[in-house]
XYZ file of N, CA and C in Angstrom:
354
model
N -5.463 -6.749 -14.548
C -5.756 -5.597 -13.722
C -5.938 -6.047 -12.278
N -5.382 -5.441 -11.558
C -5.243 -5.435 -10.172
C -6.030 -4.377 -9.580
N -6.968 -4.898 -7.802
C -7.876 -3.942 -7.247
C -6.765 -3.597 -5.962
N -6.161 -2.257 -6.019
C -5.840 -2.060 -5.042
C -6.078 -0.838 -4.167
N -5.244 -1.297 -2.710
C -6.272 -0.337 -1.589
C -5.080 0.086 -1.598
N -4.544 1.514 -1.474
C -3.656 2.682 -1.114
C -4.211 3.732 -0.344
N -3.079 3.350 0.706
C -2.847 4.183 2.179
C -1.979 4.898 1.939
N -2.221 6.577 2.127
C -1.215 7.259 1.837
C -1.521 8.473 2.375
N -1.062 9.378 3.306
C -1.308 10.699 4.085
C -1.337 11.451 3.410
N 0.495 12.022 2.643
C 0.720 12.812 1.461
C -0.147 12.624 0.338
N -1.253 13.529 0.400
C -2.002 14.409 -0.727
C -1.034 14.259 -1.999
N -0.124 14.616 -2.422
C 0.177 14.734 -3.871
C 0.779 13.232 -3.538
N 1.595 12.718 -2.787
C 1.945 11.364 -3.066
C 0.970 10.662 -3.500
N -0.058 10.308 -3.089
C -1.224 9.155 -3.060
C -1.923 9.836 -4.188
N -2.152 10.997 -4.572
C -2.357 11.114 -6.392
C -1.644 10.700 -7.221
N -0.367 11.262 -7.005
C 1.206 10.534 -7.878
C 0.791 8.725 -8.298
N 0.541 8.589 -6.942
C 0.797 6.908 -6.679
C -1.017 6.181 -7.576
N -1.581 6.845 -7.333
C -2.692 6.307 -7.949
C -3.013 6.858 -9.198
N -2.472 7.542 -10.331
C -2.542 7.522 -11.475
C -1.479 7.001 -11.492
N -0.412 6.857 -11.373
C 0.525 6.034 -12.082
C 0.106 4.116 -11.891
N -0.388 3.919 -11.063
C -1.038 2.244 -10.840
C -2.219 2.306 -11.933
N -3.401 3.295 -11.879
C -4.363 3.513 -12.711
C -3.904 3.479 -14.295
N -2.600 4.400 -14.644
C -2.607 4.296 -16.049
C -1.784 2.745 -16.263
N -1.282 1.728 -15.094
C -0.801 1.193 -15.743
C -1.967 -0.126 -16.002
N -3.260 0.475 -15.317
C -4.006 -0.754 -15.898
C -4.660 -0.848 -14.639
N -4.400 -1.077 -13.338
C -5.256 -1.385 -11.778
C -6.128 -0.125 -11.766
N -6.717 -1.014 -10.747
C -8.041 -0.677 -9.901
C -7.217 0.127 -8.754
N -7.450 1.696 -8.495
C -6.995 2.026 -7.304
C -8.107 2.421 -6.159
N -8.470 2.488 -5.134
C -9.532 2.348 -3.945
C -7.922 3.328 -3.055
N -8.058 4.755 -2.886
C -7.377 5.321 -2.069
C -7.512 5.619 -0.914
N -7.115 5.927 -0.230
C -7.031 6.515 1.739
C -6.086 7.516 1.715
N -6.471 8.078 2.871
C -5.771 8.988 3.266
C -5.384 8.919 4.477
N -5.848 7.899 5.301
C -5.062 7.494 6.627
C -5.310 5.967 6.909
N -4.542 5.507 7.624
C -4.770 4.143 8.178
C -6.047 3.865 8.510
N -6.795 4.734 9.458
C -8.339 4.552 9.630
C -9.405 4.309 8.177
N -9.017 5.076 7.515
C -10.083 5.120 6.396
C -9.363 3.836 5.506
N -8.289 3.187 5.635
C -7.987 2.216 4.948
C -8.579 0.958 5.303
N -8.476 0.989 6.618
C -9.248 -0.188 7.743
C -10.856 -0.432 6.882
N -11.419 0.943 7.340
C -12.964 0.882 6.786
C -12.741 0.391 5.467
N -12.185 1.080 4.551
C -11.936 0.375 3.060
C -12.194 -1.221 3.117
N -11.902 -1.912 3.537
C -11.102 -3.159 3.456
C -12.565 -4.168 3.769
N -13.574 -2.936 4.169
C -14.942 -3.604 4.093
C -15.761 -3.728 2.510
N -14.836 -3.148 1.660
C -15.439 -3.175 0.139
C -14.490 -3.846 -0.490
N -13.337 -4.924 -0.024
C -12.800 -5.526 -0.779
C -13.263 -6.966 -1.480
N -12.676 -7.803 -1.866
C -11.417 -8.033 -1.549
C -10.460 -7.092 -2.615
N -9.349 -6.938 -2.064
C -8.295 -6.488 -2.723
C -7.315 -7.288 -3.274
N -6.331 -7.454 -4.349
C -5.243 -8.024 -4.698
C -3.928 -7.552 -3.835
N -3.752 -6.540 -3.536
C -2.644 -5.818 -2.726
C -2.879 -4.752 -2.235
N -2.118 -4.629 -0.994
C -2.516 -3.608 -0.168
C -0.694 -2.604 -0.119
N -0.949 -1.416 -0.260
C -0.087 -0.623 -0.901
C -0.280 0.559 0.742
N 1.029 0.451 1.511
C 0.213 1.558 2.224
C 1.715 2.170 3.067
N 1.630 3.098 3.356
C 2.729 4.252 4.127
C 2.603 3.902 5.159
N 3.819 3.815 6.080
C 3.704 2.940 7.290
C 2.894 4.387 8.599
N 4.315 5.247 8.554
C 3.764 6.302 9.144
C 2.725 7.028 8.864
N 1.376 7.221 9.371
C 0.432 7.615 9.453
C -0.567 7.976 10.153
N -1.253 9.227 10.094
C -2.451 9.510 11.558
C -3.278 8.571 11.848
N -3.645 8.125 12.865
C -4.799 7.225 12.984
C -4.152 6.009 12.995
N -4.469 4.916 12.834
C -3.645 3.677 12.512
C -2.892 3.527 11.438
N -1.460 2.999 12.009
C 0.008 3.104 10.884
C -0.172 1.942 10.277
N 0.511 1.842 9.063
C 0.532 1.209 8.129
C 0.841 -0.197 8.745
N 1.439 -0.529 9.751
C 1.498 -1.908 9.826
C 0.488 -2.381 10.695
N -0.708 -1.822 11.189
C -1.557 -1.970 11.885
C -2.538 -2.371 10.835
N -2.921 -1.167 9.569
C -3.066 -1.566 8.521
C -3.674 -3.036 7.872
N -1.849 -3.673 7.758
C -1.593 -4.562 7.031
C -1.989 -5.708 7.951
N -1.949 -5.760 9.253
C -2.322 -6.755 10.174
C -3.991 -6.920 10.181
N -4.541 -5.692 10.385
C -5.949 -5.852 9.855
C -6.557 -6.733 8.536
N -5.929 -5.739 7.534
C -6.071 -6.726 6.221
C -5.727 -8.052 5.887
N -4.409 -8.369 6.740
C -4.232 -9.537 6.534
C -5.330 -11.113 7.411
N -5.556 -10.305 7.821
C -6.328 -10.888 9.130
C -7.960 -11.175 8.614
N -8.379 -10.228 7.544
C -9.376 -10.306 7.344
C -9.465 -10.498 5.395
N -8.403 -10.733 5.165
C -7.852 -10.929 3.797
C -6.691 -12.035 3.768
N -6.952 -13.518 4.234
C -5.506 -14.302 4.292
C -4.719 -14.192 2.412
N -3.667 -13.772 2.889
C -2.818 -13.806 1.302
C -3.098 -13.001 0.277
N -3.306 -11.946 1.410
C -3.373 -10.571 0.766
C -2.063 -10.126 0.551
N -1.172 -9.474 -0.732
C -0.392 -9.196 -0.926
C -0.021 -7.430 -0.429
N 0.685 -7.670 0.559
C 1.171 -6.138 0.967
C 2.632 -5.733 0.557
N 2.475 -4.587 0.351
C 3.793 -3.254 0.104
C 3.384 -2.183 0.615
N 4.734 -2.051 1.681
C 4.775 -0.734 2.619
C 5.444 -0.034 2.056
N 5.604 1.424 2.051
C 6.661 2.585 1.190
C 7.050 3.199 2.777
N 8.269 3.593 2.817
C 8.320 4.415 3.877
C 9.450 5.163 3.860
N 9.421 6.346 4.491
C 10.787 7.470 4.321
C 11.967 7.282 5.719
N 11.359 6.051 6.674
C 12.067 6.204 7.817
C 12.920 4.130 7.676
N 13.794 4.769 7.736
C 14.515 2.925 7.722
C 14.210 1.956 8.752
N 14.722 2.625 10.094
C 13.906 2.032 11.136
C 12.500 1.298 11.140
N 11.892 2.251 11.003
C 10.258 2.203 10.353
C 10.480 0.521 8.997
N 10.911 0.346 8.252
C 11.066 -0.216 7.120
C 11.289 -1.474 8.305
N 12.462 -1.538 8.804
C 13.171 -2.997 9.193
C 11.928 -3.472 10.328
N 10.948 -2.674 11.086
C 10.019 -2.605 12.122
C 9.276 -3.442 10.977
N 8.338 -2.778 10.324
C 7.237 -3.142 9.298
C 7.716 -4.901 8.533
N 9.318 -5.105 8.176
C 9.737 -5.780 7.642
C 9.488 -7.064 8.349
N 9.722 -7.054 9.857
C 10.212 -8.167 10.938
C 8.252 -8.551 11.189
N 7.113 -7.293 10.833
C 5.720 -7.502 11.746
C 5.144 -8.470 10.913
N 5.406 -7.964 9.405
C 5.235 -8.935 7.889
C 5.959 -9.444 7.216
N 6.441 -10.557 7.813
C 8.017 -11.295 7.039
C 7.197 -11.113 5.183
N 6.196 -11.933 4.933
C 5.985 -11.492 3.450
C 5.633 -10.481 2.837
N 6.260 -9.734 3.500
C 5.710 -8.139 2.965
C 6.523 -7.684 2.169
N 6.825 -6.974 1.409
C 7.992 -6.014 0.485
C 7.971 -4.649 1.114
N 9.029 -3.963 1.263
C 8.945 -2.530 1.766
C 10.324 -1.828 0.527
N 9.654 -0.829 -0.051
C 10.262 0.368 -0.479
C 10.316 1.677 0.443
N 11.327 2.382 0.137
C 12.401 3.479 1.317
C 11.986 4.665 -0.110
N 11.405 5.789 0.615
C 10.748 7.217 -0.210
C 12.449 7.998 0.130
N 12.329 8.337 -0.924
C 11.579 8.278 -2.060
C 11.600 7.232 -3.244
N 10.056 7.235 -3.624
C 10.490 5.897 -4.639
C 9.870 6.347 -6.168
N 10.477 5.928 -7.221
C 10.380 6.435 -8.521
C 8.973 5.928 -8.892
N 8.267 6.211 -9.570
C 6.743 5.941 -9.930
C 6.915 4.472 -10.497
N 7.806 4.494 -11.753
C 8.072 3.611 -12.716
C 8.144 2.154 -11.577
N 9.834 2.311 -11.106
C 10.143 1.255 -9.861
C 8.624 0.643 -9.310
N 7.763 1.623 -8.614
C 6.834 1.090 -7.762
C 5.675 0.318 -8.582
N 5.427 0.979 -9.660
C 4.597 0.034 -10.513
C 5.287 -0.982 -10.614
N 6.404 -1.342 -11.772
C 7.102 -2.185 -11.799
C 6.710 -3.415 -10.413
N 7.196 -3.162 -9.224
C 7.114 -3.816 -8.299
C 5.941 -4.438 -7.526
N 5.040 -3.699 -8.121
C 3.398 -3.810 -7.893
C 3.201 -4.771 -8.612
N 3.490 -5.025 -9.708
C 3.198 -5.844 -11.219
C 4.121 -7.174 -10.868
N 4.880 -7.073 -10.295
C 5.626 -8.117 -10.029
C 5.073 -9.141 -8.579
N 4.244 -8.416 -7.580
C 3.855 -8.660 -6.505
C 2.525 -9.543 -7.538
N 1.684 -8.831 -7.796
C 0.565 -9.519 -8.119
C 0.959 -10.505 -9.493
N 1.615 -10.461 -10.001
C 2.177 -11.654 -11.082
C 2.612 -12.942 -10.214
N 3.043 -12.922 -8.846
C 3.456 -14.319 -8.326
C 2.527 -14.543 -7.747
């Protein structure tokens, strides 16, 4: 079981996304914006940080720079609906993984499970 922090704006996404991590066994700790993910990150540590790049308040790769910063080898995955956005996030966190929304529940677990397995 994995403790993870999910950043996610979309209301039904970030439910979607956290019962499907929850039934597959993790710990989910949710947000609803980059800000409240930041504060989060004061009740970690976390195994992976799961977060939507575009977002109110501080974006997801601001995010991940925080966490990483205050979490060395913290495992991050960005989801994002904008490509641009993806190859940006990709180049800020060379070890990062980024999935392009829409993304299938199954896939993202899958890929979650695979992040925290290495």
């Amino acid at each position: 079981m994995a403790r993870i922090l999910l950043a996610e704006d979309d209301a039904s996404l970030r439910g979607f996304l956290t019962r499907a991590l929850e039934r597959a066994g993790h710990q989910v700790v949710d947000c609803e914006n980059g800000d409240d993910a930041i504060d989060a990150l004061e009740h970690g540590p976390y195994d992976l940080l799961l977060t939507d790049i575009v977002m109110p308040g501080a974006d997801g790769i601001e995010v991940a720079r925080v966490a990483a910063a205050r979490q060395p080898g913290l495992r991050i995955l960005f989801i994002t609906g904008f490509a641009d956005v993806a190859l940006s996030a990709a180049q800020a966190s060379p070890q990062a993984k980024v999935l392009s929304k829409p993304v299938h529940l199954r896939d993202l677990v899958n890929e979650v499970d695979r992040m925290i397995a290495a």
